[in-house]
Amino acid sequence: MNLRAIGSKLPVEVLIPKYEEYELNICQEVFPHYNAKCIYLPKLVGEKIYNEHDFKGYQYKSLALALSSFENVLLLDADNTPLKDPELLFSSNPFKDHGMVLWPDFWKRTTHPYFYDIIGINIDDSKRRDYGYHEYGHYYKPIAPEGTVLFHQLDHTMPDPTSESGQVLFSKKKHFKSLVLSLYYNTYGPDYYYPLLSQGAAGEGDKETFLAAAHALGESYYAVKKHVIPLGRFRDGNFHGSAMGQYDAVQDYELFNKYAESTEDIGDRPDFFFVHANFPKMDPWSLKKDDIIYDAAKDERNRLFGEGFIDDAKYDFELQMWGFMKDLLCEQKLEFINFSNEDLTSDRVCSEVLEQYKYLESTTKKN
């Protein structure tokens, strides 16, 4: 619904990994109206192979990319929402030039040196590059003792910081070898490649496998330079993060090339492009029950992404999201598996959605 509301006409395929997650009404009645369809993973992979490998969790994303019928793919987590029509990304210079665009994570790279031995890349500790937390010619000084050269400042290592896979822009034609290798890394990821690529650091999982595959094969990719920022709200003087704010790769690419020779922070930034609401999830009942959008002690409601995000997004993104929930739950009266037990009904969830929507309407900024 969000994609259509922001003007996108791109077709959509939604990967369904398990039978119990297949919402019949959504897949057969709702999605077709939005040029979207469900892909049932076990059927495409084959029950025997699917059960034999016990795919789960992070491994699904590489399978979704491989099994999609699209040649050019914007792989999005279910909790990731574009603020602009993503169609413009497919005709953009970073995608045309590289065929793979990746966005940064919060964390520094912790890939084990053995990974470079495995892929046959020799890291010469005498060759250093000015790379790292890098925005448009300005390099952030690494947090390390004076004179220390961090491993991922050395030439031929992967970029620092790490990447995240809440959104990945991928040309399967240009990067078919990377696609196959990343699928291999994910098939054996939990026991081997996830620990090797992250060593237990925050966010360990599939997120490094796409970049690692391209790096291993010497294939081109563009890593967005503008660093991810946390989005969230303040309560009682403390900040509570709710999402990852990722920037426009097209504008980022233009700024990076324009200021490539600069050594100063230019004080400019691209627009926001994605809201990856990874924690907490946009589950209306859990948000209320867990006192995230509602302070029970004070009987007060609040915005999940804070008051200022209306200006950052250039429209009331949060109000729009709750408007979609209101339409699905209260107007179309769709039944969801999550809200189908004796204690929690869709009507009860609808009442909560209406309350939060009313609050958001009362606190929005009129354009």
Tab-separated table of C-alpha atoms in Angstrom:
chain	number	residue	atom	x	y	z
A	1	MET	CA	0.000	0.000	0.000
A	2	ASN	CA	2.826	2.379	0.823
A	3	LEU	CA	4.503	1.825	-2.536
A	4	ARG	CA	1.318	2.683	-4.384
A	5	ALA	CA	0.656	5.687	-2.138
A	6	ILE	CA	4.048	7.207	-3.009
A	7	GLY	CA	3.415	6.700	-6.713
A	8	SER	CA	5.355	3.520	-7.428
A	9	LYS	CA	4.041	1.146	-10.078
A	10	LEU	CA	6.788	-1.443	-9.628
A	11	PRO	CA	5.613	-5.062	-9.429
A	12	VAL	CA	6.140	-6.759	-6.063
A	13	GLU	CA	6.870	-10.346	-5.036
A	14	VAL	CA	6.539	-11.327	-1.369
A	15	LEU	CA	8.440	-14.389	-0.162
A	16	ILE	CA	6.445	-16.668	2.158
A	17	PRO	CA	8.861	-19.090	3.857
A	18	LYS	CA	6.406	-21.295	5.810
A	19	TYR	CA	2.904	-22.631	5.339
A	20	GLU	CA	1.706	-21.184	8.669
A	21	GLU	CA	2.752	-17.703	7.478
A	22	TYR	CA	0.715	-17.923	4.272
A	23	GLU	CA	-2.196	-15.488	4.739
A	24	LEU	CA	-4.724	-16.737	2.194
A	25	ASN	CA	-6.809	-13.545	2.078
A	26	ILE	CA	-3.765	-11.317	1.727
A	27	CYS	CA	-2.096	-13.398	-0.976
A	28	GLN	CA	-5.164	-14.162	-3.073
A	29	GLU	CA	-7.487	-11.213	-2.475
A	30	VAL	CA	-5.462	-8.150	-1.471
A	31	PHE	CA	-2.054	-8.357	-3.177
A	32	PRO	CA	-3.388	-8.813	-6.750
A	33	HIS	CA	-5.057	-5.381	-6.496
A	34	TYR	CA	-1.602	-3.865	-5.874
A	35	ASN	CA	0.259	-5.764	-8.625
A	36	ALA	CA	1.868	-7.950	-5.969
A	37	LYS	CA	1.967	-11.705	-5.459
A	38	CYS	CA	3.169	-14.252	-2.927
A	39	ILE	CA	6.041	-16.649	-3.602
A	40	TYR	CA	5.746	-19.819	-1.534
A	41	LEU	CA	9.349	-20.781	-0.851
A	42	PRO	CA	9.091	-24.568	-0.168
A	43	LYS	CA	7.219	-25.086	-3.449
A	44	LEU	CA	9.866	-23.292	-5.524
A	45	VAL	CA	12.867	-24.843	-3.803
A	46	GLY	CA	11.288	-28.270	-3.491
A	47	GLU	CA	10.177	-29.748	-0.179
A	48	LYS	CA	13.060	-32.262	-0.095
A	49	ILE	CA	15.824	-29.668	-0.562
A	50	TYR	CA	14.055	-27.173	1.694
A	51	ASN	CA	13.750	-29.647	4.566
A	52	GLU	CA	17.222	-31.069	4.019
A	53	HIS	CA	18.933	-27.689	4.462
A	54	ASP	CA	16.570	-26.396	7.179
A	55	PHE	CA	16.591	-22.833	5.845
A	56	LYS	CA	15.499	-20.236	8.366
A	57	GLY	CA	15.883	-16.654	9.534
A	58	TYR	CA	18.482	-14.634	7.675
A	59	GLN	CA	18.957	-17.325	5.030
A	60	TYR	CA	15.591	-16.530	3.452
A	61	LYS	CA	16.769	-13.262	1.924
A	62	SER	CA	19.373	-14.766	-0.379
A	63	LEU	CA	16.762	-17.308	-1.472
A	64	ALA	CA	14.256	-14.527	-2.137
A	65	LEU	CA	16.784	-12.755	-4.318
A	66	ALA	CA	17.660	-15.920	-6.234
A	67	LEU	CA	14.060	-17.069	-6.717
A	68	SER	CA	12.546	-13.729	-7.670
A	69	SER	CA	11.413	-13.614	-11.294
A	70	PHE	CA	12.877	-10.105	-11.637
A	71	GLU	CA	16.233	-9.469	-13.291
A	72	ASN	CA	16.767	-6.221	-11.362
A	73	VAL	CA	15.695	-6.469	-7.745
A	74	LEU	CA	15.246	-4.155	-4.786
A	75	LEU	CA	15.336	-6.644	-1.930
A	76	LEU	CA	13.432	-5.198	1.032
A	77	ASP	CA	12.859	-6.570	4.514
A	78	ALA	CA	9.177	-6.750	5.445
A	79	ASP	CA	9.792	-4.021	8.051
A	80	ASN	CA	11.475	-1.656	5.586
A	81	THR	CA	9.482	1.122	3.921
A	82	PRO	CA	10.619	3.485	1.141
A	83	LEU	CA	9.799	7.171	1.502
A	84	LYS	CA	10.193	7.780	-2.251
A	85	ASP	CA	9.317	5.834	-5.368
A	86	PRO	CA	12.192	3.314	-5.614
A	87	GLU	CA	11.797	3.036	-9.376
A	88	LEU	CA	14.247	5.928	-9.799
A	89	LEU	CA	16.991	3.774	-8.226
A	90	PHE	CA	16.943	1.341	-11.153
A	91	SER	CA	17.772	4.057	-13.690
A	92	SER	CA	20.302	5.807	-11.444
A	93	ASN	CA	24.043	6.110	-12.039
A	94	PRO	CA	25.147	4.065	-9.017
A	95	PHE	CA	23.045	1.126	-10.202
A	96	LYS	CA	23.884	1.469	-13.897
A	97	ASP	CA	27.594	1.852	-13.114
A	98	HIS	CA	27.885	-0.944	-10.560
A	99	GLY	CA	24.841	-3.224	-10.669
A	100	MET	CA	24.831	-3.536	-6.869
A	101	VAL	CA	24.085	-0.864	-4.270
A	102	LEU	CA	24.440	-1.486	-0.545
A	103	TRP	CA	23.679	0.675	2.486
A	104	PRO	CA	25.749	0.916	5.703
A	105	ASP	CA	25.045	-0.575	9.111
A	106	PHE	CA	25.870	1.055	12.449
A	107	TRP	CA	28.764	-1.258	13.253
A	108	LYS	CA	32.453	-1.386	12.425
A	109	ARG	CA	33.652	-4.261	10.279
A	110	THR	CA	34.893	-7.300	12.210
A	111	THR	CA	35.483	-9.763	9.359
A	112	HIS	CA	38.153	-12.273	10.337
A	113	PRO	CA	41.444	-12.128	8.359
A	114	TYR	CA	40.973	-15.827	7.535
A	115	PHE	CA	38.150	-14.866	5.190
A	116	TYR	CA	40.653	-13.108	2.919
A	117	ASP	CA	42.854	-16.215	2.968
A	118	ILE	CA	39.877	-18.328	1.905
A	119	ILE	CA	38.987	-16.077	-1.041
A	120	GLY	CA	42.615	-15.753	-2.115
A	121	ILE	CA	43.143	-12.046	-1.448
A	122	ASN	CA	46.503	-11.144	0.036
A	123	ILE	CA	46.304	-8.270	2.540
A	124	ASP	CA	49.583	-6.368	2.673
A	125	ASP	CA	49.797	-4.636	6.063
A	126	SER	CA	52.150	-2.022	4.572
A	127	LYS	CA	49.485	-0.742	2.173
A	128	ARG	CA	46.940	1.482	3.837
A	129	ARG	CA	44.048	3.408	2.337
A	130	ASP	CA	42.128	6.400	3.664
A	131	TYR	CA	38.873	4.547	3.917
A	132	GLY	CA	36.298	3.997	6.595
A	133	TYR	CA	33.561	6.271	7.873
A	134	HIS	CA	33.734	8.393	4.786
A	135	GLU	CA	31.369	11.087	3.545
A	136	TYR	CA	32.107	13.122	0.434
A	137	GLY	CA	35.846	13.502	0.837
A	138	HIS	CA	35.796	13.845	4.613
A	139	TYR	CA	37.234	10.927	6.573
A	140	TYR	CA	36.255	10.305	10.158
A	141	LYS	CA	39.213	9.488	12.367
A	142	PRO	CA	38.993	5.866	13.566
A	143	ILE	CA	38.501	5.334	17.291
A	144	ALA	CA	41.826	3.668	18.037
A	145	PRO	CA	45.099	4.429	19.824
A	146	GLU	CA	47.248	7.039	18.073
A	147	GLY	CA	49.287	5.513	15.275
A	148	THR	CA	47.180	2.334	15.131
A	149	VAL	CA	46.166	1.084	11.702
A	150	LEU	CA	42.964	-0.919	11.886
A	151	PHE	CA	42.803	-4.077	9.793
A	152	HIS	CA	39.993	-2.812	7.577
A	153	GLN	CA	41.939	0.334	6.763
A	154	LEU	CA	44.338	-1.857	4.800
A	155	ASP	CA	44.196	-2.049	1.028
A	156	HIS	CA	42.046	-4.798	-0.547
A	157	THR	CA	39.899	-5.335	2.558
A	158	MET	CA	36.141	-4.778	2.466
A	159	PRO	CA	34.811	-1.306	3.304
A	160	ASP	CA	34.257	-0.208	6.871
A	161	PRO	CA	31.583	0.223	8.268
A	162	THR	CA	29.608	-2.957	7.650
A	163	SER	CA	26.601	-3.112	5.355
A	164	GLU	CA	23.015	-4.017	6.222
A	165	SER	CA	20.615	-6.018	4.112
A	166	GLY	CA	17.324	-4.333	4.990
A	167	GLN	CA	17.592	-3.012	1.459
A	168	VAL	CA	19.813	-4.339	-1.346
A	169	LEU	CA	19.688	-3.171	-4.973
A	170	PHE	CA	20.872	-5.967	-7.236
A	171	SER	CA	21.288	-6.731	-10.947
A	172	LYS	CA	21.155	-10.499	-11.356
A	173	LYS	CA	22.474	-10.187	-14.922
A	174	LYS	CA	25.582	-8.240	-13.893
A	175	HIS	CA	26.114	-10.111	-10.656
A	176	PHE	CA	25.018	-13.663	-11.350
A	177	LYS	CA	28.276	-15.061	-9.943
A	178	SER	CA	27.897	-12.932	-6.810
A	179	LEU	CA	24.312	-14.143	-6.466
A	180	VAL	CA	25.358	-17.809	-6.552
A	181	LEU	CA	28.270	-17.253	-4.170
A	182	SER	CA	26.141	-15.276	-1.696
A	183	LEU	CA	23.575	-18.084	-1.786
A	184	TYR	CA	26.387	-20.515	-0.917
A	185	TYR	CA	27.563	-18.247	1.924
A	186	ASN	CA	24.015	-18.170	3.305
A	187	THR	CA	23.320	-21.880	2.880
A	188	TYR	CA	26.276	-22.566	5.171
A	189	GLY	CA	26.010	-19.257	6.972
A	190	PRO	CA	24.962	-20.041	10.564
A	191	ASP	CA	27.771	-22.534	11.181
A	192	TYR	CA	30.528	-21.066	9.030
A	193	TYR	CA	30.245	-17.814	7.108
A	194	TYR	CA	28.188	-15.649	9.470
A	195	PRO	CA	30.721	-16.105	12.314
A	196	LEU	CA	33.611	-15.691	9.887
A	197	LEU	CA	32.264	-12.432	8.473
A	198	SER	CA	31.149	-10.874	11.770
A	199	GLN	CA	32.722	-12.839	14.675
A	200	GLY	CA	29.616	-12.465	16.829
A	201	ALA	CA	29.372	-8.692	16.410
A	202	ALA	CA	25.990	-6.946	16.417
A	203	GLY	CA	23.752	-7.886	13.508
A	204	GLU	CA	25.603	-11.067	12.558
A	205	GLY	CA	23.788	-12.824	9.736
A	206	ASP	CA	23.256	-12.549	6.002
A	207	LYS	CA	23.985	-8.828	5.803
A	208	GLU	CA	27.670	-9.146	4.868
A	209	THR	CA	27.289	-11.991	2.390
A	210	PHE	CA	26.238	-9.929	-0.651
A	211	LEU	CA	29.165	-7.535	-0.380
A	212	ALA	CA	31.556	-10.361	0.553
A	213	ALA	CA	30.599	-12.340	-2.554
A	214	ALA	CA	31.137	-9.377	-4.866
A	215	HIS	CA	34.425	-8.529	-3.138
A	216	ALA	CA	35.660	-12.114	-3.410
A	217	LEU	CA	34.925	-12.166	-7.151
A	218	GLY	CA	36.262	-8.685	-7.848
A	219	GLU	CA	32.838	-7.499	-9.006
A	220	SER	CA	31.807	-3.866	-8.775
A	221	TYR	CA	29.464	-2.494	-6.110
A	222	TYR	CA	28.579	0.883	-4.657
A	223	ALA	CA	28.455	1.303	-0.879
A	224	VAL	CA	26.411	4.360	0.146
A	225	LYS	CA	28.693	6.777	1.986
A	226	LYS	CA	26.219	8.688	4.133
A	227	HIS	CA	26.084	6.852	7.427
A	228	VAL	CA	22.840	5.367	8.739
A	229	ILE	CA	21.250	7.188	11.670
A	230	PRO	CA	18.848	5.986	14.370
A	231	LEU	CA	15.270	7.235	14.236
A	232	GLY	CA	13.188	7.276	17.383
A	233	ARG	CA	11.498	9.203	20.149
A	234	PHE	CA	12.398	10.819	23.453
A	235	ARG	CA	10.650	9.835	26.654
A	236	ASP	CA	11.566	11.151	30.103
A	237	GLY	CA	14.718	12.684	28.648
A	238	ASN	CA	15.980	9.413	27.130
A	239	PHE	CA	16.203	8.539	23.454
A	240	HIS	CA	14.578	5.281	22.351
A	241	GLY	CA	15.538	4.074	18.885
A	242	SER	CA	12.808	2.685	16.627
A	243	ALA	CA	14.290	2.444	13.143
A	244	MET	CA	17.279	2.877	10.873
A	245	GLY	CA	17.182	5.914	8.605
A	246	GLN	CA	18.897	5.232	5.269
A	247	TYR	CA	19.676	7.878	2.665
A	248	ASP	CA	19.023	8.433	-1.037
A	249	ALA	CA	21.729	6.523	-2.940
A	250	VAL	CA	21.348	8.697	-6.049
A	251	GLN	CA	21.981	11.947	-4.187
A	252	ASP	CA	24.716	10.254	-2.162
A	253	TYR	CA	26.495	9.201	-5.363
A	254	GLU	CA	26.285	12.742	-6.757
A	255	LEU	CA	27.653	14.303	-3.560
A	256	PHE	CA	30.422	11.726	-3.303
A	257	ASN	CA	31.633	12.438	-6.834
A	258	LYS	CA	31.176	16.210	-6.566
A	259	TYR	CA	33.206	16.499	-3.377
A	260	ALA	CA	35.679	13.674	-3.998
A	261	GLU	CA	38.615	16.064	-3.643
A	262	SER	CA	37.279	17.801	-0.536
A	263	THR	CA	38.894	17.250	2.866
A	264	GLU	CA	36.185	19.041	4.843
A	265	ASP	CA	32.748	18.049	6.047
A	266	ILE	CA	30.511	19.887	3.574
A	267	GLY	CA	27.552	19.946	5.963
A	268	ASP	CA	25.193	18.638	3.276
A	269	ARG	CA	23.285	15.386	3.196
A	270	PRO	CA	20.976	13.446	0.888
A	271	ASP	CA	17.277	12.975	1.608
A	272	PHE	CA	16.032	10.050	3.625
A	273	PHE	CA	14.933	7.170	1.410
A	274	PHE	CA	14.209	4.138	3.638
A	275	VAL	CA	12.789	3.665	7.118
A	276	HIS	CA	13.916	0.256	8.345
A	277	ALA	CA	11.730	-0.170	11.448
A	278	ASN	CA	13.612	-3.227	12.668
A	279	PHE	CA	12.921	-2.815	16.386
A	280	PRO	CA	10.237	-2.584	17.529
A	281	LYS	CA	8.165	-3.967	14.664
A	282	MET	CA	5.136	-2.029	13.396
A	283	ASP	CA	2.706	-4.353	15.154
A	284	PRO	CA	-0.050	-2.049	16.464
A	285	TRP	CA	-1.033	-4.234	19.403
A	286	SER	CA	2.515	-4.945	20.617
A	287	LEU	CA	3.391	-1.258	20.370
A	288	LYS	CA	0.508	-0.468	22.724
A	289	LYS	CA	0.922	-3.459	25.042
A	290	ASP	CA	4.663	-2.879	25.515
A	291	ASP	CA	4.205	0.831	26.359
A	292	ILE	CA	6.118	1.946	23.267
A	293	ILE	CA	3.548	4.306	21.752
A	294	TYR	CA	1.589	4.598	24.995
A	295	ASP	CA	2.848	5.555	28.459
A	296	ALA	CA	0.388	3.772	30.752
A	297	ALA	CA	1.707	5.496	33.882
A	298	LYS	CA	0.926	8.933	32.439
A	299	ASP	CA	-1.914	7.861	30.132
A	300	GLU	CA	-0.089	9.584	27.278
A	301	ARG	CA	0.570	8.603	23.690
A	302	ASN	CA	3.646	9.420	21.645
A	303	ARG	CA	5.027	9.163	18.131
A	304	LEU	CA	7.245	6.191	17.347
A	305	PHE	CA	9.695	8.193	15.215
A	306	GLY	CA	9.520	11.511	17.061
A	307	GLU	CA	8.025	14.882	16.185
A	308	GLY	CA	10.901	16.015	13.956
A	309	PHE	CA	10.672	13.160	11.506
A	310	ILE	CA	7.761	14.817	9.705
A	311	ASP	CA	10.207	17.499	8.533
A	312	ASP	CA	12.941	14.954	7.733
A	313	ALA	CA	10.627	12.728	5.684
A	314	LYS	CA	8.879	15.774	4.146
A	315	TYR	CA	5.470	14.301	4.946
A	316	ASP	CA	3.818	12.589	7.916
A	317	PHE	CA	5.112	9.088	7.233
A	318	GLU	CA	3.911	7.751	10.574
A	319	LEU	CA	0.352	9.006	10.113
A	320	GLN	CA	0.294	7.415	6.663
A	321	MET	CA	1.448	4.031	8.034
A	322	TRP	CA	-1.308	4.006	10.643
A	323	GLY	CA	-3.759	5.069	7.964
A	324	PHE	CA	-2.907	1.876	6.068
A	325	MET	CA	-3.487	-0.169	9.229
A	326	LYS	CA	-6.831	1.571	9.717
A	327	ASP	CA	-7.845	0.759	6.155
A	328	LEU	CA	-6.879	-2.930	6.388
A	329	LEU	CA	-8.169	-3.678	9.893
A	330	CYS	CA	-11.096	-1.315	10.349
A	331	GLU	CA	-12.439	-0.635	6.861
A	332	GLN	CA	-11.592	-3.783	4.891
A	333	LYS	CA	-11.854	-5.805	8.147
A	334	LEU	CA	-9.173	-8.272	7.110
A	335	GLU	CA	-8.406	-11.101	9.510
A	336	PHE	CA	-4.754	-11.741	10.356
A	337	ILE	CA	-3.269	-14.843	11.974
A	338	ASN	CA	-1.510	-12.668	14.585
A	339	PHE	CA	-4.847	-11.323	15.787
A	340	SER	CA	-6.897	-14.505	15.889
A	341	ASN	CA	-7.130	-15.816	19.427
A	342	GLU	CA	-9.715	-15.532	22.172
A	343	ASP	CA	-7.937	-12.678	23.956
A	344	LEU	CA	-6.992	-10.661	20.891
A	345	THR	CA	-9.397	-10.046	18.045
A	346	SER	CA	-9.087	-7.901	14.937
A	347	ASP	CA	-11.847	-5.633	16.332
A	348	ARG	CA	-9.824	-5.024	19.475
A	349	VAL	CA	-6.719	-4.221	17.444
A	350	CYS	CA	-8.799	-1.945	15.206
A	351	SER	CA	-9.907	0.070	18.250
A	352	GLU	CA	-6.265	0.608	19.233
A	353	VAL	CA	-5.335	1.607	15.686
A	354	LEU	CA	-8.126	4.195	15.639
A	355	GLU	CA	-6.926	5.673	18.947
A	356	GLN	CA	-3.338	6.018	17.754
A	357	TYR	CA	-4.442	7.372	14.377
A	358	LYS	CA	-6.556	10.017	16.122
A	359	TYR	CA	-3.548	11.019	18.245
A	360	LEU	CA	-1.263	11.256	15.202
A	361	GLU	CA	-3.816	13.383	13.363
A	362	SER	CA	-3.922	15.783	16.320
A	363	THR	CA	-0.123	16.179	16.338
A	364	THR	CA	0.614	16.324	12.618
A	365	LYS	CA	1.976	19.345	10.815
A	366	LYS	CA	-0.197	20.789	8.088
A	367	ASN	CA	1.606	21.504	4.808
